[in-house]
mmCIF file of C-alpha atoms (C1' of nucleotides) in Angstrom:
data_model
loop_
_atom_site.group_PDB
_atom_site.id
_atom_site.type_symbol
_atom_site.label_atom_id
_atom_site.label_comp_id
_atom_site.label_asym_id
_atom_site.label_seq_id
_atom_site.Cartn_x
_atom_site.Cartn_y
_atom_site.Cartn_z
ATOM 1 C CA MET V 1 30.604 -35.348 -114.460
ATOM 2 C CA SER V 2 27.680 -37.234 -115.724
ATOM 3 C CA LEU V 3 25.234 -39.608 -114.153
ATOM 4 C CA LYS V 4 27.719 -42.426 -114.746
ATOM 5 C CA HIS V 5 30.080 -41.123 -112.095
ATOM 6 C CA GLY V 6 27.298 -40.940 -109.567
ATOM 7 C CA LEU V 7 26.404 -44.544 -110.287
ATOM 8 C CA LEU V 8 30.027 -45.590 -109.934
ATOM 9 C CA GLY V 9 30.145 -43.807 -106.592
ATOM 10 C CA PHE V 10 27.297 -45.866 -105.196
ATOM 11 C CA LEU V 11 28.465 -49.133 -106.722
ATOM 12 C CA ASN V 12 31.821 -48.562 -105.087
ATOM 13 C CA TYR V 13 30.057 -49.015 -101.744
ATOM 14 C CA GLY V 14 28.710 -52.396 -102.824
ATOM 15 C CA ASP V 15 26.737 -54.275 -105.468
ATOM 16 C CA MET V 16 23.361 -52.812 -106.359
ATOM 17 C CA THR V 17 20.532 -53.172 -108.856
ATOM 18 C CA GLY V 18 19.236 -50.398 -111.088
ATOM 19 C CA TYR V 19 16.170 -50.191 -108.934
ATOM 20 C CA GLU V 20 18.203 -49.708 -105.785
ATOM 21 C CA LEU V 21 20.402 -47.119 -107.448
ATOM 22 C CA ASN V 22 17.340 -45.202 -108.475
ATOM 23 C CA LYS V 23 16.169 -45.143 -104.870
ATOM 24 C CA ALA V 24 19.597 -44.176 -103.599
ATOM 25 C CA PHE V 25 19.587 -41.175 -105.931
ATOM 26 C CA LYS V 26 16.093 -40.131 -104.889
ATOM 27 C CA ASP V 27 17.041 -40.413 -101.224
ATOM 28 C CA SER V 28 20.255 -38.452 -101.314
ATOM 29 C CA LEU V 29 21.551 -36.778 -104.451
ATOM 30 C CA ASN V 30 18.234 -35.837 -105.960
ATOM 31 C CA PHE V 31 18.626 -32.160 -105.041
ATOM 32 C CA PHE V 32 21.993 -31.861 -106.748
ATOM 33 C CA TRP V 33 21.597 -34.418 -109.487
ATOM 34 C CA PRO V 34 18.124 -35.688 -110.348
ATOM 35 C CA ALA V 35 18.108 -38.938 -112.319
ATOM 36 C CA HIS V 36 15.412 -40.718 -114.307
ATOM 37 C CA ALA V 37 15.165 -44.480 -113.918
ATOM 38 C CA SER V 38 15.284 -44.881 -117.690
ATOM 39 C CA GLN V 39 18.627 -43.129 -117.863
ATOM 40 C CA ILE V 40 20.005 -45.176 -115.011
ATOM 41 C CA TYR V 41 19.217 -48.445 -116.797
ATOM 42 C CA ARG V 42 20.582 -47.157 -120.079
ATOM 43 C CA ASP V 43 23.809 -45.905 -118.541
ATOM 44 C CA LEU V 44 24.323 -49.110 -116.578
ATOM 45 C CA ALA V 45 24.156 -51.051 -119.848
ATOM 46 C CA ALA V 46 26.615 -48.629 -121.468
ATOM 47 C CA MET V 47 28.991 -48.907 -118.544
ATOM 48 C CA GLU V 48 28.921 -52.666 -118.705
ATOM 49 C CA LYS V 49 29.973 -52.453 -122.350
ATOM 50 C CA LYS V 50 32.870 -50.214 -121.316
ATOM 51 C CA GLU V 51 33.749 -52.844 -118.707
ATOM 52 C CA TRP V 52 33.404 -50.457 -115.794
ATOM 53 C CA LEU V 53 30.821 -52.895 -114.420
ATOM 54 C CA THR V 54 29.818 -56.537 -114.545
ATOM 55 C CA SER V 55 26.350 -57.852 -113.859
ATOM 56 C CA ARG V 56 24.539 -61.036 -113.079
ATOM 57 C CA ARG V 57 20.877 -61.952 -113.020
ATOM 58 C CA ILE V 58 19.275 -62.892 -109.738
ATOM 59 C CA MET V 59 16.200 -65.069 -110.037
ATOM 60 C CA GLN V 60 13.356 -64.448 -107.624
ATOM 61 C CA GLU V 61 10.031 -66.228 -107.206
ATOM 62 C CA ASP V 62 7.546 -63.865 -105.635
ATOM 63 C CA LYS V 63 9.146 -60.741 -107.122
ATOM 64 C CA PRO V 64 10.472 -59.888 -110.608
ATOM 65 C CA ASN V 65 13.961 -61.096 -111.417
ATOM 66 C CA LYS V 66 16.671 -58.530 -111.085
ATOM 67 C CA ARG V 67 20.151 -57.647 -112.307
ATOM 68 C CA LEU V 68 22.911 -56.958 -109.814
ATOM 69 C CA TYR V 69 25.824 -54.748 -110.853
ATOM 70 C CA SER V 70 29.383 -54.832 -109.510
ATOM 71 C CA ILE V 71 32.096 -52.282 -110.144
ATOM 72 C CA THR V 72 35.294 -53.518 -111.850
ATOM 73 C CA ASP V 73 38.862 -52.280 -111.397
ATOM 74 C CA ASP V 74 38.460 -50.173 -114.534
ATOM 75 C CA GLY V 75 35.332 -48.698 -113.007
ATOM 76 C CA LYS V 76 37.182 -47.866 -109.817
ATOM 77 C CA ASP V 77 39.951 -46.228 -111.822
ATOM 78 C CA GLU V 78 37.419 -44.120 -113.644
ATOM 79 C CA LEU V 79 35.755 -43.118 -110.377
ATOM 80 C CA ASN V 80 39.049 -42.121 -108.789
ATOM 81 C CA LYS V 81 40.109 -40.254 -111.890
ATOM 82 C CA TRP V 82 36.929 -38.204 -111.678
ATOM 83 C CA LEU V 83 37.128 -37.692 -107.910
ATOM 84 C CA THR V 84 40.682 -36.402 -107.980
ATOM 85 C CA LEU V 85 40.306 -34.429 -111.202
ATOM 86 C CA ARG V 86 40.718 -30.793 -110.498
ATOM 87 C CA ASN V 87 37.516 -28.826 -110.837
ATOM 88 C CA GLY V 88 37.512 -25.934 -113.203
ATOM 89 C CA ASP V 89 34.229 -24.105 -113.094
ATOM 90 C CA GLU V 90 32.353 -27.132 -111.785
ATOM 91 C CA GLY V 91 30.202 -25.948 -108.948
ATOM 92 C CA VAL V 92 31.005 -22.328 -109.666
ATOM 93 C CA CYS V 93 28.744 -22.013 -112.633
ATOM 94 C CA THR V 94 25.275 -23.401 -112.045
ATOM 95 C CA ARG V 95 22.574 -23.593 -114.674
ATOM 96 C CA ASP V 96 19.438 -22.086 -113.233
ATOM 97 C CA ALA V 97 16.360 -21.515 -115.360
ATOM 98 C CA PHE V 98 14.600 -19.475 -112.708
ATOM 99 C CA LEU V 99 17.332 -16.838 -112.752
ATOM 100 C CA VAL V 100 17.059 -16.532 -116.527
ATOM 101 C CA LYS V 101 13.357 -16.013 -116.160
ATOM 102 C CA VAL V 102 13.897 -13.331 -113.538
ATOM 103 C CA PHE V 103 16.373 -11.634 -115.856
ATOM 104 C CA PHE V 104 13.665 -11.180 -118.485
ATOM 105 C CA SER V 105 10.775 -10.488 -116.121
ATOM 106 C CA GLY V 106 10.754 -6.753 -116.804
ATOM 107 C CA GLU V 107 8.170 -7.672 -119.453
ATOM 108 C CA LYS V 108 5.647 -8.607 -116.792
ATOM 109 C CA THR V 109 3.719 -6.546 -114.263
ATOM 110 C CA ILE V 110 5.056 -6.080 -110.752
ATOM 111 C CA ASP V 111 2.120 -7.988 -109.316
ATOM 112 C CA GLU V 112 2.838 -10.989 -111.511
ATOM 113 C CA ASN V 113 6.452 -10.868 -110.471
ATOM 114 C CA ILE V 114 5.702 -10.593 -106.783
ATOM 115 C CA LYS V 115 3.579 -13.703 -107.169
ATOM 116 C CA MET V 116 6.376 -15.481 -109.021
ATOM 117 C CA PHE V 117 8.842 -14.690 -106.247
ATOM 118 C CA GLU V 118 6.383 -15.729 -103.531
ATOM 119 C CA ASP V 119 5.874 -19.029 -105.302
ATOM 120 C CA TYR V 120 9.597 -19.501 -105.572
ATOM 121 C CA ARG V 121 10.131 -18.676 -101.926
ATOM 122 C CA ASP V 122 7.439 -21.134 -100.880
ATOM 123 C CA ASN V 123 8.959 -23.876 -103.003
ATOM 124 C CA CYS V 124 12.332 -23.201 -101.411
ATOM 125 C CA GLN V 125 10.749 -23.339 -97.983
ATOM 126 C CA LYS V 126 9.233 -26.720 -98.795
ATOM 127 C CA ALA V 127 12.571 -27.969 -100.030
ATOM 128 C CA LEU V 128 14.237 -26.707 -96.870
ATOM 129 C CA ASN V 129 11.706 -28.561 -94.741
ATOM 130 C CA MET V 130 12.317 -31.711 -96.730
ATOM 131 C CA ARG V 131 16.020 -31.524 -96.023
ATOM 132 C CA ALA V 132 15.210 -32.831 -92.546
ATOM 133 C CA LYS V 133 14.085 -36.030 -94.266
ATOM 134 C CA ILE V 134 17.316 -36.299 -96.206
ATOM 135 C CA ASP V 135 19.265 -35.922 -93.003
ATOM 136 C CA ASN V 136 17.288 -38.863 -91.610
ATOM 137 C CA ASN V 137 18.109 -40.922 -94.682
ATOM 138 C CA ILE V 138 21.781 -40.214 -94.225
ATOM 139 C CA ASP V 139 21.523 -41.231 -90.592
ATOM 140 C CA GLU V 140 19.938 -44.528 -91.629
ATOM 141 C CA TYR V 141 22.543 -45.278 -94.249
ATOM 142 C CA LYS V 142 25.176 -44.414 -91.694
ATOM 143 C CA LYS V 143 24.121 -47.417 -89.652
ATOM 144 C CA ASP V 144 24.541 -49.756 -92.628
ATOM 145 C CA ILE V 145 27.740 -48.390 -94.080
ATOM 146 C CA VAL V 146 29.474 -47.544 -90.843
ATOM 147 C CA ASP V 147 32.119 -45.019 -91.755
ATOM 148 C CA ALA V 148 32.355 -41.656 -90.017
ATOM 149 C CA GLN V 149 34.605 -40.425 -92.844
ATOM 150 C CA LYS V 150 31.933 -40.983 -95.499
ATOM 151 C CA ALA V 151 29.187 -39.601 -93.289
ATOM 152 C CA PHE V 152 31.050 -36.327 -92.932
ATOM 153 C CA TYR V 153 30.900 -35.648 -96.670
ATOM 154 C CA TRP V 154 27.255 -36.632 -96.846
ATOM 155 C CA MET V 155 26.562 -34.141 -94.105
ATOM 156 C CA ALA V 156 28.600 -31.529 -95.955
ATOM 157 C CA THR V 157 26.268 -31.759 -98.953
ATOM 158 C CA ALA V 158 23.229 -31.672 -96.665
ATOM 159 C CA GLN V 159 24.641 -28.532 -95.030
ATOM 160 C CA TYR V 160 25.042 -26.961 -98.429
ATOM 161 C CA GLY V 161 21.408 -27.677 -99.164
ATOM 162 C CA SER V 162 20.240 -25.920 -96.022
ATOM 163 C CA HIS V 163 22.476 -22.920 -96.637
ATOM 164 C CA HIS V 164 21.342 -22.757 -100.239
ATOM 165 C CA TYR V 165 17.637 -22.730 -99.543
ATOM 166 C CA SER V 166 17.966 -20.293 -96.656
ATOM 167 C CA MET V 167 19.858 -17.943 -98.929
ATOM 168 C CA CYS V 168 17.248 -18.241 -101.669
ATOM 169 C CA ILE V 169 14.430 -17.508 -99.231
ATOM 170 C CA ALA V 170 16.238 -14.445 -97.897
ATOM 171 C CA TRP V 171 16.941 -13.215 -101.421
ATOM 172 C CA ALA V 172 13.342 -13.707 -102.501
ATOM 173 C CA ASN V 173 12.092 -11.808 -99.470
ATOM 174 C CA GLU V 174 14.465 -8.931 -100.163
ATOM 175 C CA MET V 175 13.246 -8.727 -103.743
ATOM 176 C CA ILE V 176 9.586 -8.951 -102.759
ATOM 177 C CA GLU V 177 10.067 -6.114 -100.307
ATOM 178 C CA LYS V 178 11.653 -3.927 -102.979
ATOM 179 C CA MET V 179 8.948 -4.760 -105.493
ATOM 180 C CA GLU V 180 6.245 -3.881 -103.010
ATOM 181 C CA ALA V 181 7.881 -0.497 -102.500
ATOM 182 C CA MET V 182 7.859 0.024 -106.285
ATOM 183 C CA ARG V 183 4.193 -0.794 -106.685
ATOM 184 C CA MET Z 1 13.527 -23.518 -120.340
ATOM 185 C CA SER Z 2 16.145 -23.988 -122.911
ATOM 186 C CA LEU Z 3 18.611 -21.691 -124.576
ATOM 187 C CA LYS Z 4 15.904 -20.735 -127.081
ATOM 188 C CA HIS Z 5 13.961 -18.796 -124.473
ATOM 189 C CA GLY Z 6 17.022 -16.869 -123.462
ATOM 190 C CA LEU Z 7 17.619 -15.925 -127.091
ATOM 191 C CA LEU Z 8 13.995 -14.825 -127.471
ATOM 192 C CA GLY Z 9 14.390 -12.689 -124.373
ATOM 193 C CA PHE Z 10 17.262 -10.730 -125.884
ATOM 194 C CA LEU Z 11 15.723 -10.490 -129.336
ATOM 195 C CA ASN Z 12 12.647 -9.039 -127.727
ATOM 196 C CA TYR Z 13 14.760 -5.996 -126.827
ATOM 197 C CA GLY Z 14 15.768 -5.531 -130.454
ATOM 198 C CA ASP Z 15 17.290 -7.173 -133.514
ATOM 199 C CA MET Z 16 20.630 -8.902 -132.995
ATOM 200 C CA THR Z 17 23.094 -11.175 -134.761
ATOM 201 C CA GLY Z 18 24.260 -14.542 -133.431
ATOM 202 C CA TYR Z 19 27.580 -12.976 -132.628
ATOM 203 C CA GLU Z 20 25.991 -10.240 -130.560
ATOM 204 C CA LEU Z 21 23.750 -12.725 -128.769
ATOM 205 C CA ASN Z 22 26.791 -14.753 -127.862
ATOM 206 C CA LYS Z 23 28.385 -11.689 -126.322
ATOM 207 C CA ALA Z 24 25.196 -10.712 -124.524
ATOM 208 C CA PHE Z 25 25.103 -14.147 -122.898
ATOM 209 C CA LYS Z 26 28.738 -13.967 -121.901
ATOM 210 C CA ASP Z 27 28.239 -10.525 -120.391
ATOM 211 C CA SER Z 28 25.162 -11.252 -118.337
ATOM 212 C CA LEU Z 29 23.598 -14.692 -118.125
ATOM 213 C CA ASN Z 30 26.768 -16.719 -118.334
ATOM 214 C CA PHE Z 31 26.724 -17.538 -114.631
ATOM 215 C CA PHE Z 32 23.197 -18.931 -114.756
ATOM 216 C CA TRP Z 33 23.104 -20.210 -118.284
ATOM 217 C CA PRO Z 34 26.373 -20.687 -120.188
ATOM 218 C CA ALA Z 35 25.939 -20.949 -123.959
ATOM 219 C CA HIS Z 36 28.256 -22.120 -126.718
ATOM 220 C CA ALA Z 37 28.324 -20.094 -129.900
ATOM 221 C CA SER Z 38 27.711 -23.231 -131.947
ATOM 222 C CA GLN Z 39 24.482 -23.926 -130.083
ATOM 223 C CA ILE Z 40 23.345 -20.340 -130.471
ATOM 224 C CA TYR Z 41 23.701 -20.484 -134.252
ATOM 225 C CA ARG Z 42 22.027 -23.866 -134.423
ATOM 226 C CA ASP Z 43 19.090 -22.824 -132.281
ATOM 227 C CA LEU Z 44 18.634 -19.574 -134.192
ATOM 228 C CA ALA Z 45 18.270 -21.584 -137.393
ATOM 229 C CA ALA Z 46 15.802 -23.940 -135.707
ATOM 230 C CA MET Z 47 13.778 -21.021 -134.375
ATOM 231 C CA GLU Z 48 13.599 -19.444 -137.788
ATOM 232 C CA LYS Z 49 12.120 -22.691 -139.126
ATOM 233 C CA LYS Z 50 9.501 -22.568 -136.374
ATOM 234 C CA GLU Z 51 8.800 -18.964 -137.420
ATOM 235 C CA TRP Z 52 9.642 -17.515 -134.037
ATOM 236 C CA LEU Z 53 12.225 -15.389 -135.858
ATOM 237 C CA THR Z 54 12.978 -13.911 -139.249
ATOM 238 C CA SER Z 55 16.424 -12.997 -140.499
ATOM 239 C CA ARG Z 56 18.111 -10.980 -143.175
ATOM 240 C CA ARG Z 57 21.685 -10.797 -144.354
ATOM 241 C CA ILE Z 58 23.629 -7.603 -143.889
ATOM 242 C CA MET Z 59 26.506 -7.118 -146.294
ATOM 243 C CA GLN Z 60 29.669 -5.514 -144.983
ATOM 244 C CA GLU Z 61 32.867 -4.608 -146.733
ATOM 245 C CA ASP Z 62 35.712 -4.561 -144.259
ATOM 246 C CA LYS Z 63 34.122 -7.141 -141.962
ATOM 247 C CA PRO Z 64 32.427 -10.483 -142.630
ATOM 248 C CA ASN Z 65 28.771 -10.355 -143.670
ATOM 249 C CA LYS Z 66 26.299 -11.022 -140.925
ATOM 250 C CA ARG Z 67 22.745 -12.200 -140.309
ATOM 251 C CA LEU Z 68 20.375 -10.095 -138.255
ATOM 252 C CA TYR Z 69 17.501 -11.789 -136.448
ATOM 253 C CA SER Z 70 14.124 -10.268 -135.527
ATOM 254 C CA ILE Z 71 11.511 -11.779 -133.261
ATOM 255 C CA THR Z 72 8.063 -12.459 -134.770
ATOM 256 C CA ASP Z 73 4.657 -12.336 -133.065
ATOM 257 C CA ASP Z 74 4.811 -16.110 -132.673
ATOM 258 C CA GLY Z 75 8.187 -15.701 -131.008
ATOM 259 C CA LYS Z 76 6.791 -13.094 -128.624
ATOM 260 C CA ASP Z 77 3.892 -15.399 -127.779
ATOM 261 C CA GLU Z 78 6.316 -18.199 -127.001
ATOM 262 C CA LEU Z 79 8.428 -15.905 -124.832
ATOM 263 C CA ASN Z 80 5.405 -14.684 -122.871
ATOM 264 C CA LYS Z 81 4.095 -18.205 -122.499
ATOM 265 C CA TRP Z 82 7.397 -19.228 -120.935
ATOM 266 C CA LEU Z 83 7.692 -16.109 -118.767
ATOM 267 C CA THR Z 84 4.239 -16.496 -117.258
ATOM 268 C CA LEU Z 85 4.368 -20.286 -116.999
ATOM 269 C CA ARG Z 86 4.236 -21.312 -113.407
ATOM 270 C CA ASN Z 87 7.516 -22.753 -112.176
ATOM 271 C CA GLY Z 88 7.441 -26.182 -110.663
ATOM 272 C CA ASP Z 89 10.814 -27.196 -109.353
ATOM 273 C CA GLU Z 90 12.627 -24.783 -111.651
ATOM 274 C CA GLY Z 91 15.190 -22.998 -109.571
ATOM 275 C CA VAL Z 92 14.563 -25.225 -106.595
ATOM 276 C CA CYS Z 93 16.474 -28.181 -107.899
ATOM 277 C CA THR Z 94 19.890 -27.266 -109.246
ATOM 278 C CA ARG Z 95 22.239 -29.695 -110.911
ATOM 279 C CA ASP Z 96 25.642 -29.296 -109.305
ATOM 280 C CA ALA Z 97 28.503 -31.643 -110.122
ATOM 281 C CA PHE Z 98 30.698 -30.345 -107.336
ATOM 282 C CA LEU Z 99 28.184 -31.421 -104.702
ATOM 283 C CA VAL Z 100 28.049 -34.911 -106.156
ATOM 284 C CA LYS Z 101 31.813 -35.068 -105.963
ATOM 285 C CA VAL Z 102 31.781 -33.941 -102.350
ATOM 286 C CA PHE Z 103 29.192 -36.613 -101.602
ATOM 287 C CA PHE Z 104 31.608 -39.333 -102.696
ATOM 288 C CA SER Z 105 34.787 -37.742 -101.371
ATOM 289 C CA GLY Z 106 35.021 -40.084 -98.371
ATOM 290 C CA GLU Z 107 37.213 -42.168 -100.700
ATOM 291 C CA LYS Z 108 39.935 -39.552 -100.619
ATOM 292 C CA THR Z 109 42.269 -38.373 -97.876
ATOM 293 C CA ILE Z 110 41.365 -35.393 -95.729
ATOM 294 C CA ASP Z 111 44.297 -33.433 -97.133
ATOM 295 C CA GLU Z 112 43.124 -33.961 -100.682
ATOM 296 C CA ASN Z 113 39.661 -32.845 -99.696
ATOM 297 C CA ILE Z 114 40.859 -29.768 -97.869
ATOM 298 C CA LYS Z 115 42.663 -28.826 -101.031
ATOM 299 C CA MET Z 116 39.574 -29.461 -103.109
ATOM 300 C CA PHE Z 117 37.501 -27.197 -100.887
ATOM 301 C CA GLU Z 118 40.169 -24.486 -100.871
ATOM 302 C CA ASP Z 119 40.214 -24.571 -104.651
ATOM 303 C CA TYR Z 120 36.466 -24.349 -104.742
ATOM 304 C CA ARG Z 121 36.419 -21.458 -102.314
ATOM 305 C CA ASP Z 122 39.037 -19.579 -104.333
ATOM 306 C CA ASN Z 123 37.074 -20.098 -107.531
ATOM 307 C CA CYS Z 124 33.969 -18.775 -105.834
ATOM 308 C CA GLN Z 125 35.926 -15.782 -104.588
ATOM 309 C CA LYS Z 126 37.108 -15.065 -108.114
ATOM 310 C CA ALA Z 127 33.562 -15.357 -109.392
ATOM 311 C CA LEU Z 128 32.373 -13.025 -106.676
ATOM 312 C CA ASN Z 129 34.993 -10.466 -107.662
ATOM 313 C CA MET Z 130 33.945 -10.751 -111.264
ATOM 314 C CA ARG Z 131 30.354 -9.938 -110.340
ATOM 315 C CA ALA Z 132 31.479 -6.330 -110.026
ATOM 316 C CA LYS Z 133 32.202 -6.478 -113.750
ATOM 317 C CA ILE Z 134 28.766 -7.832 -114.509
ATOM 318 C CA ASP Z 135 27.240 -5.006 -112.535
ATOM 319 C CA ASN Z 136 29.168 -2.591 -114.720
ATOM 320 C CA ASN Z 137 27.866 -4.311 -117.838
ATOM 321 C CA ILE Z 138 24.331 -3.964 -116.574
ATOM 322 C CA ASP Z 139 24.937 -0.274 -115.902
ATOM 323 C CA GLU Z 140 26.175 0.173 -119.447
ATOM 324 C CA TYR Z 141 23.246 -1.645 -121.010
ATOM 325 C CA LYS Z 142 20.982 0.429 -118.807
ATOM 326 C CA LYS Z 143 22.061 3.555 -120.662
ATOM 327 C CA ASP Z 144 21.155 1.973 -124.021
ATOM 328 C CA ILE Z 145 17.905 0.323 -123.075
ATOM 329 C CA VAL Z 146 16.622 2.928 -120.685
ATOM 330 C CA ASP Z 147 14.054 1.171 -118.562
ATOM 331 C CA ALA Z 148 14.237 1.170 -114.780
ATOM 332 C CA GLN Z 149 11.792 -1.721 -114.699
ATOM 333 C CA LYS Z 150 14.078 -4.013 -116.673
ATOM 334 C CA ALA Z 151 17.146 -2.895 -114.766
ATOM 335 C CA PHE Z 152 15.558 -3.946 -111.501
ATOM 336 C CA TYR Z 153 15.318 -7.581 -112.592
ATOM 337 C CA TRP Z 154 18.840 -7.549 -113.942
ATOM 338 C CA MET Z 155 20.008 -6.294 -110.584
ATOM 339 C CA ALA Z 156 17.955 -9.003 -108.881
ATOM 340 C CA THR Z 157 19.906 -11.720 -110.688
ATOM 341 C CA ALA Z 158 23.176 -9.952 -109.919
ATOM 342 C CA GLN Z 159 22.163 -9.841 -106.248
ATOM 343 C CA TYR Z 160 21.486 -13.544 -106.344
ATOM 344 C CA GLY Z 161 24.951 -14.122 -107.717
ATOM 345 C CA SER Z 162 26.588 -12.222 -104.886
ATOM 346 C CA HIS Z 163 24.514 -13.984 -102.253
ATOM 347 C CA HIS Z 164 25.231 -17.319 -103.840
ATOM 348 C CA TYR Z 165 28.975 -16.976 -103.943
ATOM 349 C CA SER Z 166 29.157 -15.497 -100.447
ATOM 350 C CA MET Z 167 27.197 -18.467 -99.171
ATOM 351 C CA CYS Z 168 29.459 -20.938 -100.972
ATOM 352 C CA ILE Z 169 32.563 -19.314 -99.558
ATOM 353 C CA ALA Z 170 31.143 -19.407 -96.041
ATOM 354 C CA TRP Z 171 30.140 -23.056 -96.441
ATOM 355 C CA ALA Z 172 33.546 -24.032 -97.780
ATOM 356 C CA ASN Z 173 35.269 -22.296 -94.887
ATOM 357 C CA GLU Z 174 33.042 -24.076 -92.376
ATOM 358 C CA MET Z 175 33.859 -27.430 -93.948
ATOM 359 C CA ILE Z 176 37.579 -26.707 -94.134
ATOM 360 C CA GLU Z 177 37.583 -25.799 -90.463
ATOM 361 C CA LYS Z 178 35.880 -29.053 -89.550
ATOM 362 C CA MET Z 179 38.218 -31.087 -91.734
ATOM 363 C CA GLU Z 180 41.239 -29.456 -90.170
ATOM 364 C CA ALA Z 181 39.928 -30.461 -86.742
ATOM 365 C CA MET Z 182 39.555 -34.045 -87.985
ATOM 366 C CA ARG Z 183 43.080 -34.290 -89.317
ATOM 367 C "C1'" DT O 1 54.301 -11.408 -137.127
ATOM 368 C "C1'" DG O 2 51.212 -12.999 -133.676
ATOM 369 C "C1'" DG O 3 46.992 -12.530 -131.297
ATOM 370 C "C1'" DG O 4 42.455 -10.394 -130.780
ATOM 371 C "C1'" DT O 5 37.994 -9.005 -132.976
ATOM 372 C "C1'" DC O 6 34.559 -9.826 -136.320
ATOM 373 C "C1'" DA O 7 31.384 -13.497 -138.069
ATOM 374 C "C1'" DT O 8 29.086 -18.005 -139.220
ATOM 375 C "C1'" DG O 9 28.485 -22.362 -139.338
ATOM 376 C "C1'" DT O 10 28.716 -28.192 -139.710
ATOM 377 C "C1'" DA O 11 29.160 -32.822 -137.765
ATOM 378 C "C1'" DA O 12 29.528 -36.048 -134.419
ATOM 379 C "C1'" DC O 13 28.729 -37.104 -130.065
ATOM 380 C "C1'" DC O 14 27.061 -37.234 -125.283
ATOM 381 C "C1'" DT O 15 23.611 -36.515 -121.892
ATOM 382 C "C1'" DG O 16 19.008 -35.834 -120.271
ATOM 383 C "C1'" DT O 17 13.701 -36.089 -120.889
ATOM 384 C "C1'" DT O 18 9.252 -38.106 -121.963
ATOM 385 C "C1'" DA O 19 6.241 -41.585 -123.112
ATOM 386 C "C1'" DC O 20 5.284 -46.165 -123.145
ATOM 387 C "C1'" DA O 21 5.047 -51.316 -121.843
ATOM 388 C "C1'" DT O 22 4.617 -55.261 -118.590
ATOM 389 C "C1'" DG O 23 2.870 -57.767 -114.543
ATOM 390 C "C1'" DA O 24 2.925 -60.069 -109.980
ATOM 391 C "C1'" DT O 25 2.477 -59.255 -104.908
ATOM 392 C "C1'" DT O 26 1.052 -56.929 -100.805
ATOM 393 C "C1'" DA O 27 -0.847 -53.552 -97.538
ATOM 394 C "C1'" DG O 28 -4.676 -50.471 -96.302
ATOM 395 C "C1'" DC R 1 -10.660 -52.716 -104.616
ATOM 396 C "C1'" DT R 2 -6.887 -49.757 -105.444
ATOM 397 C "C1'" DA R 3 -2.591 -47.963 -104.756
ATOM 398 C "C1'" DA R 4 2.146 -48.840 -103.803
ATOM 399 C "C1'" DT R 5 6.246 -51.705 -104.243
ATOM 400 C "C1'" DC R 6 9.187 -54.496 -106.872
ATOM 401 C "C1'" DA R 7 11.773 -54.579 -111.328
ATOM 402 C "C1'" DT R 8 13.509 -53.668 -116.110
ATOM 403 C "C1'" DG R 9 13.666 -51.835 -120.124
ATOM 404 C "C1'" DT R 10 12.890 -49.438 -125.367
ATOM 405 C "C1'" DA R 11 12.257 -45.580 -128.555
ATOM 406 C "C1'" DA R 12 12.092 -41.094 -129.869
ATOM 407 C "C1'" DC R 13 13.306 -36.724 -129.025
ATOM 408 C "C1'" DA R 14 15.464 -32.485 -127.092
ATOM 409 C "C1'" DG R 15 19.306 -30.112 -125.515
ATOM 410 C "C1'" DG R 16 24.283 -29.376 -124.606
ATOM 411 C "C1'" DT R 17 29.447 -30.221 -125.741
ATOM 412 C "C1'" DT R 18 33.570 -30.604 -128.531
ATOM 413 C "C1'" DA R 19 36.151 -30.320 -132.490
ATOM 414 C "C1'" DC R 20 36.813 -28.323 -136.658
ATOM 415 C "C1'" DA R 21 36.829 -24.900 -140.707
ATOM 416 C "C1'" DT R 22 37.284 -20.291 -142.858
ATOM 417 C "C1'" DG R 23 39.275 -15.717 -143.523
ATOM 418 C "C1'" DA R 24 39.960 -10.688 -143.395
ATOM 419 C "C1'" DC R 25 41.249 -6.746 -140.732
ATOM 420 C "C1'" DC R 26 43.686 -4.253 -137.033
ATOM 421 C "C1'" DC R 27 46.805 -3.287 -133.252
ATOM 422 C "C1'" DA R 28 51.213 -3.782 -130.839
#
DNA sequence: TGGGTCATGTAACCTGTTACATGATTAG
DNA sequence: CTAATCATGTAACAGGTTACATGACCCA
């Protein structure tokens, strides 16, 4: 997986510009796969060279001109190849800088660490609250791209998000409690 | 965070070779921060240039010669800077390719997706079982580096791992159940 | 005699991050 | 008046992945 597959996924729903793709990522996948606009534009250009996409310029008068991308048959093949590819450790092994930091936090005082965990918990709580927004976004998109099938998998990822943050909050609270007992 | 900080963390416990660092990663942090041996050696060289480390060659007769790294005061400063740096979204936003795949899985048949989730669940189960091993490793290291303080934070990350995989398994089962009802 | 452990690296490549640049229109 | 939206990109850099190379010793 790389950003390219995410872009192919969206373009498979219909033609989009880099700007729109950037928004689509922010509105839905951002929690699982953050993307910078600059990378989106760069990868779109690279994918056009590979002939996974074609593009055409759309002239506009009151707004800047834009470039609309369409997925090709090669692009669809690539997307399906990725979708049906069996996952090895994908999803099972997650890179998480916070956990590494925790691992080495024996160097710090308990009070510092309690604060670090409280911060973390609060950030998770904020993220959990924001999930409600994401669910709204999915509901809105649902109206445009009417397809109960698709919507189910969007909801599945949203569900994961909620479970994930709840778990993190519970874990942080457990650890804070233990640290307070140690103090 | 980058691999460099993880390496500094271990070297702060005592001098180590690239080979030993590679094993230390595999035995403990692998689930949160997988590292390739080639990157470890490359980053060690880069860190020596920055004077975060010094190294000396150890000659051996029946085994290949090796290079032992020691952390410098600059290296310790860098480590502490990172450890005490306030986390923004670190830990809150996790990159997870499997979730992206799920998001776009409306393109596939329900049967294919059930299989995908079953695979995922089984991988998580395997990972969960392997956590027992990690716990053993931590117990062993505990004897060498006797420090209850440190051990607590190692256990905290291990706890996270168990919680994480249990949550993933539960989520996958929920989704499989729903998909089976849709079939 | 084949595979695991010990031990270190190089090179090429791919992917992601940060900083910068431009400039019109529109809503508060 | 000022901030947001629309819209696209370049350049440099940092970090991670894959493939390859070497070679001895030891255990089954």
